[in-house]
């Protein structure tokens, strides 16, 4: 790795840390952040680590009007030996650049970004919680900063990385979620931005989530935008089904985000000689498998929850209860294996883990 | 109208104004801005006019990550008698609230917003250019400000209005644009956010625009996201066709923005006893009308350009040249009538104009 020059300006006023045994997700932030600027003609410049501080922008900055922005999400874990582990972070930097390409944001130097991330984490290492299931959530993001009211690509950007200590996702053991199948709202469509990690996709999803939660469902199952038939994602996660011994996940089609957890699950399953197929799968096929008693398990995959077992789908006034609403054995095994690799308590056959 | 209490804090340092005879769009901003805050449990509060100033937000503010934001765009004109005219501003405030509903942002008091807007314009009235075709562009917008990394509705927001003096859209007479029909990228789909004025729609559109401009086309024609067949919008405008004496515009279907100019054009045409139909219209139908010599005119409608005549469509390697690439008589008549009403040089039969 090259020796990148990152200016470091440490804080003189360290914050009081929250209680690490009762952390909420995404509410607390560490003492420092990474920033780098982009200026047309000059490229990305001035990478620096500075005290965590507010962003000051002109009210006409394009991020506020035209949503030109991308982000990533990954985690760092502290092992019992006080080592800091990242899980496939190069995948997140690659995806950030794929998102950049879709949103017309200039490419970043992935190696520099990773180097900066490691530096930042090393500086704020006291903020990494160590209790079982806890971690340091990492949020790299880029925003368009040019003050200009016109629909065009911005001529200036800021790339930032902020860090947030997060508690265990499952505080009282794995708890399957209930999911409403969404038939009115659409998250993304082929030709849109669904396979980019960009703000507008999440803004579009809020309404469906709000309406589902009114009827007691915590997330929605997204169907495709063209035919409202094929399954795409669940909440902000990729989705897997176990049907009659075989594992199926929707094929990447341009409107599905290519999850790092999704890819890792596929590799793990193949490693275990379990058949896993990436293909189109319709809600009707799920319903039929359910009726025939062949729908054995369903689960979401994503950085936050790692594996999120699904206990029930609500579709057209019918409740499809899966595995008696309990966590299935495959979901559990995947969760244990992945989190074990991530936090260093299990061997890492794929070389996924990166030490800071 | 109620007597709203808006705190006013005038600047002590007025900016130097740009040269009003060579204004660009959206680059200069006036001396003041309007701000109002929303806090959960308290509602919208503290409406105030303050010196134009940067926005300072936590890096975790939700606008930067999940794109929960809406905006509007309208114009103020200065008449020869130094009166300030707004064009149907209540329509923009209504649409802002419709966008709010889709984006799970709390409703604003439309009357208060309009009152605030008038106050702000009165304070910065020296900034309204008066040359033919110039105006003051008005940008109300709302952003989610809660510092929280989780896909949910924000618990706090800021509503702002900024003002920008803009030059004449057509500096050397009306100039028809060349449009590439977009067959790969999609702006919006039924069930998505296409009928809301929200940042993500514009972010999604940049890539298509960038690719079209490489081949010499200034904007793209958007087709529907489901079948990639039916015409939706052109660039950031609504679209109209004149085919065999009849005017046709795509019917509002959930993925098309309900333009104020679109609605005004429909009313004007009916007033002139010209048939105008809102219905689904496919690119194939346009192609056929073109082949039969029946495609007489095409034009976009929107606040910025008012009427933007289309001289050519590029579709499947074929150039469809309309009216010899020149501005058609109906486009011209609509432009003259609408701008005449807007800047007070023509009578206002519909009561559209609002005096500040
Ligand atoms: C929309 C969406 N789908 C899927 C995922 C899962 O991706 P990953 O496994 O890389 O976290 C995410 C992000 O976490 C997401 O935001
Ligand atoms: C996507 C889009 N379509 C259409 C329009 C036209 O709307 P209006 O006539 O209200 O300006 C706009 C805004 O100007 C727009 O952003």
mmCIF file of N, CA and C in Angstrom, chain A residues 130-176:
data_model
loop_
_atom_site.group_PDB
_atom_site.id
_atom_site.type_symbol
_atom_site.label_atom_id
_atom_site.label_comp_id
_atom_site.label_asym_id
_atom_site.label_seq_id
_atom_site.Cartn_x
_atom_site.Cartn_y
_atom_site.Cartn_z
ATOM 1 N N UNK A 130 -16.810 -3.672 22.916
ATOM 2 C CA UNK A 130 -16.281 -5.032 22.812
ATOM 3 C C UNK A 130 -17.263 -6.097 23.284
ATOM 4 N N UNK A 131 -18.390 -5.682 23.843
ATOM 5 C CA UNK A 131 -19.367 -6.679 24.283
ATOM 6 C C UNK A 131 -19.856 -7.493 23.092
ATOM 7 N N UNK A 132 -20.270 -8.706 23.347
ATOM 8 C CA UNK A 132 -20.772 -9.603 22.294
ATOM 9 C C UNK A 132 -21.831 -8.896 21.436
ATOM 10 N N UNK A 133 -21.627 -8.948 20.144
ATOM 11 C CA UNK A 133 -22.620 -8.396 19.219
ATOM 12 C C UNK A 133 -22.462 -6.913 18.941
ATOM 13 N N UNK A 134 -21.656 -6.226 19.740
ATOM 14 C CA UNK A 134 -21.480 -4.790 19.494
ATOM 15 C C UNK A 134 -20.391 -4.570 18.447
ATOM 16 N N UNK A 135 -20.354 -3.372 17.889
ATOM 17 C CA UNK A 135 -19.337 -3.066 16.881
ATOM 18 C C UNK A 135 -19.269 -1.562 16.650
ATOM 19 N N UNK A 136 -18.353 -1.179 15.786
ATOM 20 C CA UNK A 136 -18.255 0.223 15.389
ATOM 21 C C UNK A 136 -18.799 0.320 13.970
ATOM 22 N N UNK A 137 -19.907 1.020 13.804
ATOM 23 C CA UNK A 137 -20.488 1.176 12.480
ATOM 24 C C UNK A 137 -19.757 2.312 11.755
ATOM 25 N N UNK A 138 -19.423 2.074 10.488
ATOM 26 C CA UNK A 138 -18.621 3.009 9.703
ATOM 27 C C UNK A 138 -19.459 3.544 8.549
ATOM 28 N N UNK A 139 -19.542 4.852 8.419
ATOM 29 C CA UNK A 139 -20.353 5.442 7.365
ATOM 30 C C UNK A 139 -19.532 6.367 6.470
ATOM 31 N N UNK A 140 -18.999 5.867 5.359
ATOM 32 C CA UNK A 140 -18.395 6.743 4.365
ATOM 33 C C UNK A 140 -19.520 7.353 3.521
ATOM 34 N N UNK A 141 -19.407 8.607 3.150
ATOM 35 C CA UNK A 141 -20.418 9.202 2.256
ATOM 36 C C UNK A 141 -19.852 10.395 1.502
ATOM 37 N N UNK A 142 -20.479 10.669 0.368
ATOM 38 C CA UNK A 142 -20.042 11.769 -0.497
ATOM 39 C C UNK A 142 -21.244 12.654 -0.802
ATOM 40 N N UNK A 143 -21.061 13.960 -0.728
ATOM 41 C CA UNK A 143 -22.160 14.883 -1.029
ATOM 42 C C UNK A 143 -21.704 15.948 -2.030
ATOM 43 N N UNK A 144 -22.648 16.381 -2.869
ATOM 44 C CA UNK A 144 -22.404 17.453 -3.846
ATOM 45 C C UNK A 144 -22.508 18.789 -3.121
ATOM 46 N N UNK A 145 -21.499 19.629 -3.268
ATOM 47 C CA UNK A 145 -21.465 20.848 -2.457
ATOM 48 C C UNK A 145 -21.578 22.159 -3.240
ATOM 49 N N UNK A 146 -21.524 22.095 -4.564
ATOM 50 C CA UNK A 146 -21.557 23.345 -5.337
ATOM 51 C C UNK A 146 -22.857 24.111 -5.098
ATOM 52 N N UNK A 147 -22.764 25.416 -4.846
ATOM 53 C CA UNK A 147 -23.979 26.207 -4.663
ATOM 54 C C UNK A 147 -24.539 26.614 -6.026
ATOM 55 N N UNK A 148 -25.463 25.836 -6.547
ATOM 56 C CA UNK A 148 -25.982 26.103 -7.894
ATOM 57 C C UNK A 148 -27.349 25.456 -8.062
ATOM 58 N N UNK A 149 -28.333 26.240 -8.444
ATOM 59 C CA UNK A 149 -29.673 25.708 -8.657
ATOM 60 C C UNK A 149 -29.882 25.362 -10.120
ATOM 61 N N UNK A 150 -29.402 24.203 -10.524
ATOM 62 C CA UNK A 150 -29.619 23.735 -11.882
ATOM 63 C C UNK A 150 -29.393 22.238 -11.868
ATOM 64 N N UNK A 151 -30.168 21.496 -12.662
ATOM 65 C CA UNK A 151 -30.025 20.040 -12.648
ATOM 66 C C UNK A 151 -28.815 19.660 -13.495
ATOM 67 N N UNK A 152 -27.687 19.465 -12.833
ATOM 68 C CA UNK A 152 -26.429 19.118 -13.493
ATOM 69 C C UNK A 152 -25.545 18.489 -12.432
ATOM 70 N N UNK A 153 -24.426 17.889 -12.852
ATOM 71 C CA UNK A 153 -23.493 17.356 -11.870
ATOM 72 C C UNK A 153 -22.781 18.502 -11.179
ATOM 73 N N UNK A 154 -22.580 18.344 -9.905
ATOM 74 C CA UNK A 154 -21.870 19.354 -9.121
ATOM 75 C C UNK A 154 -20.408 19.423 -9.552
ATOM 76 N N UNK A 155 -19.796 20.574 -9.350
ATOM 77 C CA UNK A 155 -18.371 20.726 -9.657
ATOM 78 C C UNK A 155 -17.512 20.558 -8.415
ATOM 79 N N UNK A 156 -18.149 20.372 -7.259
ATOM 80 C CA UNK A 156 -17.375 20.132 -6.038
ATOM 81 C C UNK A 156 -18.120 19.148 -5.137
ATOM 82 N N UNK A 157 -17.344 18.389 -4.377
ATOM 83 C CA UNK A 157 -17.907 17.350 -3.500
ATOM 84 C C UNK A 157 -17.107 17.294 -2.210
ATOM 85 N N UNK A 158 -17.708 16.685 -1.186
ATOM 86 C CA UNK A 158 -16.960 16.300 0.004
ATOM 87 C C UNK A 158 -17.175 14.824 0.262
ATOM 88 N N UNK A 159 -16.075 14.133 0.552
ATOM 89 C CA UNK A 159 -16.123 12.732 0.959
ATOM 90 C C UNK A 159 -15.826 12.709 2.451
ATOM 91 N N UNK A 160 -16.664 12.043 3.208
ATOM 92 C CA UNK A 160 -16.456 11.994 4.656
ATOM 93 C C UNK A 160 -16.611 10.570 5.170
ATOM 94 N N UNK A 161 -15.972 10.296 6.300
ATOM 95 C CA UNK A 161 -16.210 9.035 7.012
ATOM 96 C C UNK A 161 -16.502 9.385 8.463
ATOM 97 N N UNK A 162 -17.646 8.904 8.951
ATOM 98 C CA UNK A 162 -17.959 9.077 10.371
ATOM 99 C C UNK A 162 -18.140 7.692 10.992
ATOM 100 N N UNK A 163 -17.969 7.615 12.305
ATOM 101 C CA UNK A 163 -17.987 6.333 13.021
ATOM 102 C C UNK A 163 -18.993 6.382 14.165
ATOM 103 N N UNK A 164 -19.691 5.280 14.363
ATOM 104 C CA UNK A 164 -20.710 5.242 15.405
ATOM 105 C C UNK A 164 -20.693 3.895 16.130
ATOM 106 N N UNK A 165 -20.413 3.897 17.452
ATOM 107 C CA UNK A 165 -20.456 2.635 18.194
ATOM 108 C C UNK A 165 -21.905 2.141 18.271
ATOM 109 N N UNK A 166 -22.128 0.867 17.949
ATOM 110 C CA UNK A 166 -23.512 0.364 17.942
ATOM 111 C C UNK A 166 -23.644 -0.887 18.802
ATOM 112 N N UNK A 167 -24.813 -1.015 19.403
ATOM 113 C CA UNK A 167 -25.089 -2.141 20.293
ATOM 114 C C UNK A 167 -25.394 -3.413 19.518
ATOM 115 N N UNK A 168 -25.641 -4.472 20.239
ATOM 116 C CA UNK A 168 -25.999 -5.742 19.618
ATOM 117 C C UNK A 168 -27.343 -5.594 18.921
ATOM 118 N N UNK A 169 -27.455 -6.139 17.705
ATOM 119 C CA UNK A 169 -28.707 -6.052 16.963
ATOM 120 C C UNK A 169 -29.776 -6.914 17.629
ATOM 121 N N UNK A 170 -29.361 -8.092 18.079
ATOM 122 C CA UNK A 170 -30.300 -8.996 18.751
ATOM 123 C C UNK A 170 -29.966 -9.016 20.233
ATOM 124 N N UNK A 171 -30.717 -8.239 20.998
ATOM 125 C CA UNK A 171 -30.368 -8.142 22.418
ATOM 126 C C UNK A 171 -30.872 -9.349 23.197
ATOM 127 N N UNK A 172 -31.981 -9.912 22.759
ATOM 128 C CA UNK A 172 -32.526 -11.082 23.474
ATOM 129 C C UNK A 172 -32.625 -12.270 22.528
ATOM 130 N N UNK A 173 -31.533 -12.591 21.882
ATOM 131 C CA UNK A 173 -31.539 -13.716 20.945
ATOM 132 C C UNK A 173 -32.160 -13.300 19.629
ATOM 133 N N UNK A 174 -31.937 -14.071 18.595
ATOM 134 C CA UNK A 174 -32.453 -13.728 17.268
ATOM 135 C C UNK A 174 -33.969 -13.749 17.262
ATOM 136 N N UNK A 175 -34.539 -12.703 16.725
ATOM 137 C CA UNK A 175 -35.985 -12.563 16.770
ATOM 138 C C UNK A 175 -36.529 -12.376 15.356
ATOM 139 N N UNK A 176 -37.229 -13.366 14.816
ATOM 140 C CA UNK A 176 -37.720 -13.215 13.439
ATOM 141 C C UNK A 176 -38.632 -12.005 13.283
#
